[in-house]
Amino acid sequence: MMTSTAAVSIEHVTKQYGTGAQAVAALTDVTMAIPIGEFVSIMGPSGSGKSTLLNMIAGLDTPTEGHVRIRGEDLAVLSDDARSDLRLHQIGFIFQSFNLFPGFTIEENVAWPLKFIGIGWRTARDRAAVVLRQVGLAAAIRTRRPSELSGGEQQRVAIARALITEPSLLLADEPTGNLDTRTGQAILDLILQLNTERKLSVILVTHSTFAATYGHRTVELQDGRIVRDVRAPRQAGRLIPIGA
Amino acid sequence: MRSLLVSPRTFLLIPRCFLRANYHRLILTVSALAAGVALVCAIDLVNRSVIEAFEEIVDTMAGRAALQVSAGNGGLFPEETADTVNAVPGVELAVSAVGATAFVADGSGELLTVHGVDVTNDAAVRVYQARDPDRAGVKDPLAFLNQPDSVILTYEFAKRRRLRIGDPIELETPTGRHQFTIRGLLEPQGIARIHGGSLVVMDLFAAEAAFTQPGLINRIDVVVRRDADVTTVAERVGAVLPSGLRIAPPAQRKADLHKVMQSMQVVLRAVGLLGLAAAFLIAFNRLATVFDERAWQLGIMRATGVRAWSVWWELLKESLILGALGVAVGIPLGIGLGRLLLPIIATTTALSSKLTVPDATLVVRPSSLVVAAALGFATAVLAAARPAWRAARVNIAETIRGRGTEDVRIGGTTMWVVRSLALLSAIGMMTMQAAGGSPAWSLAATGAVLVTAALAARPLLHVVDIPMLHSVSQRNASGLFAVTGLARKPHRTALTIATLGVGFGTVIWIWIVAQSFEQSVIDASIGSLRGDIAVSSARVNDGFVEAPLDEAILSSLRHVAGVHTVIGEQMIDWHYAGGPVAISSFDPEYLSTGEFGRWTLIGESLPDVWEGFADGTMAIISSSLAFHLGTRVGENLTLDTPSGPLTVRVGGVLMTLISPRGAIIMSRALFKRYWHDTHVVHSLIRVDKSADVASVRASIARDLGTQHPLKILSLPELGQWFGEQVQRAFSGIYALAILILLVVLFGAADTLGAGVLERQRELAQLRATGVRARHVRRMVLIEAGLLGVLGLALAMAIGLTLGVFWVRETFPYMLGWVLDLHIPYGHLALISILSVMTCIVAAWLPAARAARLEPATGLRYE
Ligand SMILES: Nc1ncnc2c1ncn2[C@@H]1O[C@H](COP(=O)(O)OP(=O)(O)OP(=O)(O)O)[C@@H](O)[C@H]1O
Ligand SMILES: [Mg+2]
């Protein structure tokens, strides 16, 4: 396994919640490597462990067994602060639900992570404006609150926030789950564009077989195990589901 | 820290964004902080201003005089003593003076400070003038002297009453009403300024006639030569003075003053700090709610890569903003409150330290404001520190997934260790205090008790939880929801209970102390005063003591129809064993005839104590003197008197509250012989067997009322009157207790209201699933009621523990009073009802709103 070149490498990861009789195995002996610049789609039924896997990769949760490495660095040996820094600088995370801050304006919701990188607020706002344009949002909504946006718009703001730090790895947990086909496709196109232009590594969790076709590779989970891992020619942009 | 270097706008960017949505919900938290800051600020300003005002009196009273010779507070000695002092090397001038109080006899009873000096002696007059002696305007010095009814008043007083030179003015003196003529007016400077115009200057001769006795004075003001050392001169003068007379520099008097006022100020400081502690708990509780509520957002921040430490720091900045708001509101509020409290506290201090009430003005001192502001910020930041740390350390994955619920254990071993430590230190400090420690132990112990109680809230909740679940939840569904609502967030429920407990507990504590004091005074005064009727001047001098009357009143009273026996009591402040004591004296027949009944002495007493008392060989001491000086029955004590040393045997011990450090009670015949004092403060009367008390009272008023303004009371009424005086003395404390009560009521309302608001979404869900609005309301009310009752239980525990501790252990040391414990059950019931009502009303408003809400509105994305 060429850990040094992989963006993410997961080695025999098992995650158990609870102990004894009540123990739930969310992941069981999962091993996979994602080279830099690869776009992986992860599929699987509800409760199969997809979100758990993303949390392990982002270092939000620790595996019961096994190791997760980001660009060769074992998360287990990193301190909490070092893991935080890794997330801040390297990883963009789009959460399953919108998770915008209700008290912040749209602009603030997108720009705040830059403040913790040490970028001045003026620059941060300019960068936010650029990213918001990239995800297809009009400049006029910048001063609105999340509650004044539609679900699709909110999701695009969440994506803008994940991208503003220019991460090298994007973790997206069903980013298009709540969106109509057109909007969903536009967002997937954007991610794909970043993947090809900037060599952004992408892990996309999705229920949609169509969305999964954007990836170089599709991994399917079931009951916490990898049951399928296939490379398929990209069919992105064409409305032909993979299995149809 | 990098973020410290950027502009304030950027520095506070994130906290401002977060707070923006919450400001309206934090108004009460800011109010609580502001109230705490205001309390501390006001008390500090008032304490300093009061001390300063009293010091100024001491300074100006003395004028240029560096030293003062006196015999206790009001003891008389011959005028010639001044000559002895004048002869001492280093003394430039020794001025005989009479200091006293008189009252304007126009029904207003306004108190005037009498200053009697030899007006012909220019050098003597100049001692008291601030500047420009010519302006002390006596137009015709010869006329002034030739007429013994001459007085000089202040311009201010004359203007207020539209009086002019040559007008008559009637004054009440110990020998009755006397008419005087105004022969001069003083500019408001020097000694005239201090008394706010309430000063009357008369010739020494006239002052002796009206207030002491011819040839007897009560003060010598000593001016020391510029080239002489004050301390050396004081020692030399001390050596030539007859025993019983003392010489003290103003600095010494100031030190004494500080000692007298210290206890009062310590109590006030404690109250202020407790107010801040209540504000702390309220802020702690409220911020914990706000941060908890935001846990998922903090989880997102952490997931995006913000370090735990940075999250904590951002949260702490919010508390800085709140602290700043609290300080910004609290400081002006404190200054205003200080202005309101100043006269109350000045009067209270004057009453408890037997000084003239000064015309104090509030000096707004930057240092006081800085201290209050710093404490306010510290309170806000400390209150935020732990909730912020808890919030920053969230389990990221869990919070994002579940928007987290709380850990329901009572806390790990660490918390139990902390709880035990708090309990042990509370017990330890109380023991230290009981073993004779300083008041500081008492304050520390009070703090420790509060901390222990606050920490006990969580286990208390746990203990009550199970039976509560059964009894309440079985009745109805609302009850079940309410109880599970409380049990689901035990940390916060416990905090709310702790806040209520500490707040109401403080109020209960203060109330018990004040009540015990008041009741003890009433009991003790009745304990030493017997008879059917007590007659005294209607005027009160300094402190609680009525203005003295000449003993001629006794024989006048004997002539009133229906009066059988009359007994006089005189009371003065004196010094014994290096500190102040009171000397109380009763006519010997009071106890020897048995007609007035006998006092109940505490513990053992000498068998011939009453005979010894009557013949002047024995004295009775107060329980506080026995407590402080360890004086025992049978021992001899020697007093310095104006006529030389006096040795008496201690015949018994009596519970009385005349003076904090203690009192010595003796025969008035003996007292008159040694102190040359023929005044009485109380005349106690037994009426004829056939006579009716009410009609005798009426006769006294008719026969003697024209000569003196008299207070003629039956004994129970006198006790009540004493109680009222004490109540006046404590009015400052009551005012503060009510202020704290208000802060706590606000805090309780805030916390409970916030708890309901926070669950709006959940309540809406209940409504959406078909629960009736009425049930939602009832559920919230049951919850609030339960919290109120638990908080109150804790408050009772705190209040009673501290109340008993302060009355039994702290007060004897701090104020010198040995008190009986009186628990004001009626007031406690009132406070209880008030607290539970507040909890219910505080929950009712948001509950009604939540119930009225369209379920869809409540469910909308925040
Ligand atoms: N904190 C937890 N405690 C216990 N079990 C958990 C916990 N978190 C997740 N699980 C369990 O782990 C399993 C995997 O959960 P996960 O959220 O990864 O599923 P998922 O594939 O993301 O599902 P979905 O498509 O519905 O989002 C589920 O069975 C879930 O019940
Ligand atoms: Mg999931």
CSV table of N, CA, C and O in Angstrom, one decimal, chain A residues 17 51-52 55 60-61 80-81 84-85 87-88 95 98-105 108 112-113 115-118 121 125 145-147 154 161, chain B residues 2-3 9-10 13-14 17-18 20-21 296-297 300-308 310 314 317 393 395-398 400-401 403 860-862:
chain,number,residue,atom,x,y,z
A,17,TYR,N,-20.0,0.9,18.4
A,17,TYR,CA,-20.6,1.8,19.4
A,17,TYR,C,-21.1,1.0,20.5
A,17,TYR,O,-21.7,-0.1,20.3
A,51,SER,N,-21.7,7.6,6.9
A,51,SER,CA,-21.4,8.8,7.7
A,51,SER,C,-20.3,8.5,8.7
A,51,SER,O,-19.4,9.3,8.9
A,52,THR,N,-20.4,7.3,9.3
A,52,THR,CA,-19.3,6.9,10.3
A,52,THR,C,-18.0,6.9,9.6
A,52,THR,O,-17.0,7.4,10.2
A,55,ASN,N,-16.7,10.4,9.2
A,55,ASN,CA,-16.3,11.0,10.4
A,55,ASN,C,-14.9,10.5,10.8
A,55,ASN,O,-14.0,11.2,11.4
A,60,LEU,N,-13.0,13.1,13.3
A,60,LEU,CA,-14.0,13.5,14.3
A,60,LEU,C,-14.3,12.5,15.3
A,60,LEU,O,-14.9,12.7,16.3
A,61,ASP,N,-14.0,11.2,14.9
A,61,ASP,CA,-14.2,10.1,15.8
A,61,ASP,C,-13.0,9.2,15.7
A,61,ASP,O,-12.4,9.2,14.6
A,80,ASP,N,-5.2,16.4,19.4
A,80,ASP,CA,-6.5,17.0,19.0
A,80,ASP,C,-6.3,18.3,18.2
A,80,ASP,O,-6.9,18.5,17.2
A,81,ASP,N,-5.3,19.1,18.7
A,81,ASP,CA,-5.1,20.4,18.0
A,81,ASP,C,-4.5,20.1,16.6
A,81,ASP,O,-4.9,20.8,15.7
A,84,SER,N,-7.2,19.2,14.4
A,84,SER,CA,-8.0,20.4,14.1
A,84,SER,C,-7.4,21.1,12.9
A,84,SER,O,-8.0,21.5,12.0
A,85,ASP,N,-6.0,21.3,13.1
A,85,ASP,CA,-5.3,22.1,12.1
A,85,ASP,C,-5.4,21.4,10.7
A,85,ASP,O,-5.6,22.0,9.7
A,87,ARG,N,-7.8,19.5,9.6
A,87,ARG,CA,-9.1,19.7,9.1
A,87,ARG,C,-9.3,21.1,8.5
A,87,ARG,O,-9.8,21.3,7.4
A,88,LEU,N,-8.7,22.1,9.3
A,88,LEU,CA,-8.9,23.5,8.9
A,88,LEU,C,-8.2,23.7,7.5
A,88,LEU,O,-8.7,24.4,6.7
A,95,PHE,N,-21.8,18.6,5.4
A,95,PHE,CA,-22.5,17.7,6.3
A,95,PHE,C,-23.8,17.3,5.7
A,95,PHE,O,-24.4,17.9,4.8
A,98,PHE,N,-27.9,20.7,6.7
A,98,PHE,CA,-27.3,22.0,6.3
A,98,PHE,C,-26.2,22.5,7.2
A,98,PHE,O,-25.1,22.9,6.8
A,99,ASN,N,-26.6,22.6,8.5
A,99,ASN,CA,-25.6,23.0,9.5
A,99,ASN,C,-25.0,24.4,9.3
A,99,ASN,O,-23.8,24.6,9.5
A,100,LEU,N,-25.8,25.3,8.8
A,100,LEU,CA,-25.4,26.7,8.8
A,100,LEU,C,-25.7,27.3,10.2
A,100,LEU,O,-26.7,26.9,10.9
A,101,PHE,N,-25.0,28.4,10.5
A,101,PHE,CA,-25.3,29.1,11.8
A,101,PHE,C,-26.4,30.0,11.6
A,101,PHE,O,-26.3,31.0,10.8
A,102,PRO,N,-27.5,29.8,12.4
A,102,PRO,CA,-28.7,30.7,12.2
A,102,PRO,C,-28.5,32.1,12.4
A,102,PRO,O,-29.1,33.0,11.8
A,103,GLY,N,-27.5,32.5,13.4
A,103,GLY,CA,-27.4,33.9,13.7
A,103,GLY,C,-26.5,34.6,12.7
A,103,GLY,O,-26.4,35.8,12.8
A,104,PHE,N,-25.7,33.9,11.9
A,104,PHE,CA,-24.8,34.5,11.0
A,104,PHE,C,-25.5,34.8,9.7
A,104,PHE,O,-26.4,34.2,9.2
A,105,THR,N,-25.0,35.9,9.0
A,105,THR,CA,-25.4,36.1,7.6
A,105,THR,C,-24.8,35.1,6.7
A,105,THR,O,-23.9,34.3,7.1
A,108,GLU,N,-21.1,35.7,6.4
A,108,GLU,CA,-20.4,35.3,7.6
A,108,GLU,C,-20.3,33.8,7.7
A,108,GLU,O,-19.3,33.2,8.1
A,112,TRP,N,-16.3,32.6,7.9
A,112,TRP,CA,-15.7,32.5,9.2
A,112,TRP,C,-14.5,31.6,9.4
A,112,TRP,O,-13.6,31.9,10.1
A,113,PRO,N,-14.5,30.4,8.6
A,113,PRO,CA,-13.3,29.6,8.8
A,113,PRO,C,-12.0,30.3,8.5
A,113,PRO,O,-11.0,30.0,9.2
A,115,LYS,N,-11.1,33.2,9.2
A,115,LYS,CA,-10.6,33.9,10.4
A,115,LYS,C,-9.7,33.1,11.3
A,115,LYS,O,-8.7,33.6,11.8
A,116,PHE,N,-10.0,31.8,11.3
A,116,PHE,CA,-9.2,30.9,12.2
A,116,PHE,C,-7.9,30.5,11.5
A,116,PHE,O,-7.0,30.0,12.1
A,117,ILE,N,-7.8,30.8,10.1
A,117,ILE,CA,-6.6,30.6,9.4
A,117,ILE,C,-5.7,31.8,9.6
A,117,ILE,O,-4.5,31.8,9.4
A,118,GLY,N,-6.3,32.9,10.0
A,118,GLY,CA,-5.5,34.1,10.3
A,118,GLY,C,-5.6,35.1,9.1
A,118,GLY,O,-4.8,35.9,9.0
A,121,TRP,N,-10.4,40.0,7.8
A,121,TRP,CA,-11.8,39.8,7.6
A,121,TRP,C,-12.2,40.4,6.2
A,121,TRP,O,-13.0,39.8,5.5
A,125,ARG,N,-14.0,38.2,3.3
A,125,ARG,CA,-15.3,38.5,2.7
A,125,ARG,C,-15.2,38.5,1.2
A,125,ARG,O,-16.1,38.0,0.5
A,145,ARG,N,-30.1,35.9,6.1
A,145,ARG,CA,-29.9,34.8,7.1
A,145,ARG,C,-30.2,33.4,6.5
A,145,ARG,O,-31.1,33.4,5.6
A,146,PRO,N,-29.7,32.3,7.0
A,146,PRO,CA,-30.0,31.0,6.4
A,146,PRO,C,-31.5,30.7,6.4
A,146,PRO,O,-32.0,30.1,5.4
A,147,SER,N,-32.2,31.2,7.4
A,147,SER,CA,-33.7,30.9,7.4
A,147,SER,C,-34.4,31.6,6.3
A,147,SER,O,-35.6,31.2,6.0
A,154,GLN,N,-29.4,26.9,0.7
A,154,GLN,CA,-28.7,26.7,2.0
A,154,GLN,C,-27.6,25.7,1.7
A,154,GLN,O,-26.4,25.8,2.2
A,161,ARG,N,-18.9,27.2,2.0
A,161,ARG,CA,-18.1,27.2,3.3
A,161,ARG,C,-17.0,26.1,3.3
A,161,ARG,O,-15.9,26.3,3.7
B,2,ARG,N,-2.6,35.5,18.3
B,2,ARG,CA,-2.6,36.4,17.1
B,2,ARG,C,-3.9,37.3,17.1
B,2,ARG,O,-3.8,38.4,16.8
B,3,SER,N,-5.0,36.7,17.5
B,3,SER,CA,-6.3,37.4,17.4
B,3,SER,C,-6.3,38.7,18.2
B,3,SER,O,-7.1,39.5,18.0
B,9,ARG,N,-13.0,45.1,16.0
B,9,ARG,CA,-14.1,44.6,15.2
B,9,ARG,C,-13.9,43.1,14.8
B,9,ARG,O,-14.8,42.3,14.9
B,10,THR,N,-12.7,42.9,14.4
B,10,THR,CA,-12.4,41.5,14.0
B,10,THR,C,-12.2,40.6,15.2
B,10,THR,O,-12.7,39.5,15.2
B,13,LEU,N,-15.5,39.6,16.2
B,13,LEU,CA,-16.4,39.2,15.1
B,13,LEU,C,-17.3,38.0,15.3
B,13,LEU,O,-18.5,38.1,15.3
B,14,ILE,N,-16.7,36.9,15.7
B,14,ILE,CA,-17.5,35.7,15.9
B,14,ILE,C,-18.4,35.8,17.1
B,14,ILE,O,-19.6,35.6,16.9
B,17,CYS,N,-21.4,37.9,16.1
B,17,CYS,CA,-22.3,37.2,15.2
B,17,CYS,C,-23.2,36.2,16.0
B,17,CYS,O,-24.4,36.1,15.8
B,18,PHE,N,-22.6,35.5,16.9
B,18,PHE,CA,-23.3,34.6,17.7
B,18,PHE,C,-24.3,35.3,18.7
B,18,PHE,O,-25.5,34.8,18.8
B,20,ARG,N,-25.6,38.2,18.4
B,20,ARG,CA,-26.6,39.0,17.7
B,20,ARG,C,-28.0,38.4,17.8
B,20,ARG,O,-29.0,39.1,18.1
B,21,ALA,N,-28.1,37.1,17.7
B,21,ALA,CA,-29.4,36.4,17.7
B,21,ALA,C,-29.9,36.2,19.1
B,21,ALA,O,-31.0,35.9,19.4
B,296,TRP,N,-24.3,22.1,18.7
B,296,TRP,CA,-24.1,21.6,17.4
B,296,TRP,C,-23.3,22.6,16.5
B,296,TRP,O,-22.5,22.2,15.7
B,297,GLN,N,-23.6,23.9,16.7
B,297,GLN,CA,-22.8,24.9,15.9
B,297,GLN,C,-21.3,24.8,16.3
B,297,GLN,O,-20.5,24.9,15.4
B,300,ILE,N,-19.8,21.9,14.6
B,300,ILE,CA,-19.5,22.2,13.2
B,300,ILE,C,-18.1,23.0,13.2
B,300,ILE,O,-17.3,22.7,12.3
B,301,MET,N,-18.0,23.9,14.1
B,301,MET,CA,-16.7,24.7,14.1
B,301,MET,C,-15.6,23.7,14.3
B,301,MET,O,-14.5,23.8,13.6
B,302,ARG,N,-15.7,22.8,15.3
B,302,ARG,CA,-14.7,21.9,15.6
B,302,ARG,C,-14.4,21.0,14.4
B,302,ARG,O,-13.3,20.7,14.0
B,303,ALA,N,-15.5,20.6,13.7
B,303,ALA,CA,-15.4,19.7,12.5
B,303,ALA,C,-14.7,20.4,11.4
B,303,ALA,O,-14.0,19.8,10.6
B,304,THR,N,-14.9,21.7,11.3
B,304,THR,CA,-14.2,22.5,10.2
B,304,THR,C,-12.8,22.7,10.6
B,304,THR,O,-12.0,23.1,9.7
B,305,GLY,N,-12.4,22.4,11.8
B,305,GLY,CA,-10.9,22.5,12.1
B,305,GLY,C,-10.6,23.5,13.1
B,305,GLY,O,-9.4,23.9,13.2
B,306,VAL,N,-11.5,24.1,13.8
B,306,VAL,CA,-11.2,25.1,14.8
B,306,VAL,C,-10.8,24.3,16.1
B,306,VAL,O,-11.4,23.4,16.5
B,307,ARG,N,-9.6,24.7,16.7
B,307,ARG,CA,-9.2,24.0,17.9
B,307,ARG,C,-10.1,24.2,19.0
B,307,ARG,O,-10.7,25.3,19.1
B,308,ALA,N,-10.2,23.3,19.9
B,308,ALA,CA,-11.0,23.4,21.1
B,308,ALA,C,-10.7,24.7,21.9
B,308,ALA,O,-11.6,25.4,22.3
B,310,SER,N,-9.5,27.4,20.8
B,310,SER,CA,-10.0,28.6,20.1
B,310,SER,C,-11.5,28.8,20.2
B,310,SER,O,-12.0,29.9,20.4
B,314,GLU,N,-13.3,32.0,21.8
B,314,GLU,CA,-14.4,32.8,21.2
B,314,GLU,C,-15.6,32.9,22.1
B,314,GLU,O,-16.2,33.9,22.1
B,317,LYS,N,-15.0,35.4,24.8
B,317,LYS,CA,-15.1,36.8,24.3
B,317,LYS,C,-16.6,37.2,24.4
B,317,LYS,O,-16.8,38.4,24.7
B,393,ARG,N,-15.5,21.3,24.4
B,393,ARG,CA,-15.0,19.9,24.4
B,393,ARG,C,-16.0,18.9,23.9
B,393,ARG,O,-15.9,17.8,24.2
B,395,ASN,N,-18.2,16.2,22.0
B,395,ASN,CA,-17.8,15.1,21.1
B,395,ASN,C,-18.4,15.5,19.7
B,395,ASN,O,-19.6,15.5,19.5
B,396,ILE,N,-17.5,15.8,18.8
B,396,ILE,CA,-17.9,16.4,17.6
B,396,ILE,C,-19.0,15.6,16.8
B,396,ILE,O,-20.0,16.0,16.4
B,397,ALA,N,-18.6,14.3,16.6
B,397,ALA,CA,-19.4,13.4,15.8
B,397,ALA,C,-20.8,13.3,16.4
B,397,ALA,O,-21.8,13.4,15.7
B,398,GLU,N,-20.8,13.1,17.7
B,398,GLU,CA,-22.1,13.0,18.4
B,398,GLU,C,-23.0,14.2,18.3
B,398,GLU,O,-24.2,14.1,18.1
B,400,ILE,N,-23.0,16.6,16.1
B,400,ILE,CA,-23.5,16.8,14.8
B,400,ILE,C,-24.6,15.9,14.4
B,400,ILE,O,-25.6,16.2,13.9
B,401,ARG,N,-24.4,14.6,14.9
B,401,ARG,CA,-25.4,13.6,14.6
B,401,ARG,C,-26.7,13.9,15.4
B,401,ARG,O,-27.8,13.9,14.8
B,403,ARG,N,-27.4,16.4,17.8
B,403,ARG,CA,-27.5,17.6,18.5
B,403,ARG,C,-27.7,17.4,20.0
B,403,ARG,O,-28.5,17.9,20.7
B,860,ARG,N,-40.4,25.4,12.5
B,860,ARG,CA,-39.5,25.9,11.4
B,860,ARG,C,-38.1,25.9,11.8
B,860,ARG,O,-37.7,26.1,12.9
B,861,TYR,N,-37.3,25.8,10.8
B,861,TYR,CA,-35.8,25.8,11.0
B,861,TYR,C,-35.5,27.2,11.6
B,861,TYR,O,-35.8,28.2,11.1
B,862,GLU,N,-34.7,27.1,12.7
B,862,GLU,CA,-34.5,28.3,13.5
B,862,GLU,C,-34.2,29.5,12.7
B,862,GLU,O,-33.2,29.7,12.1
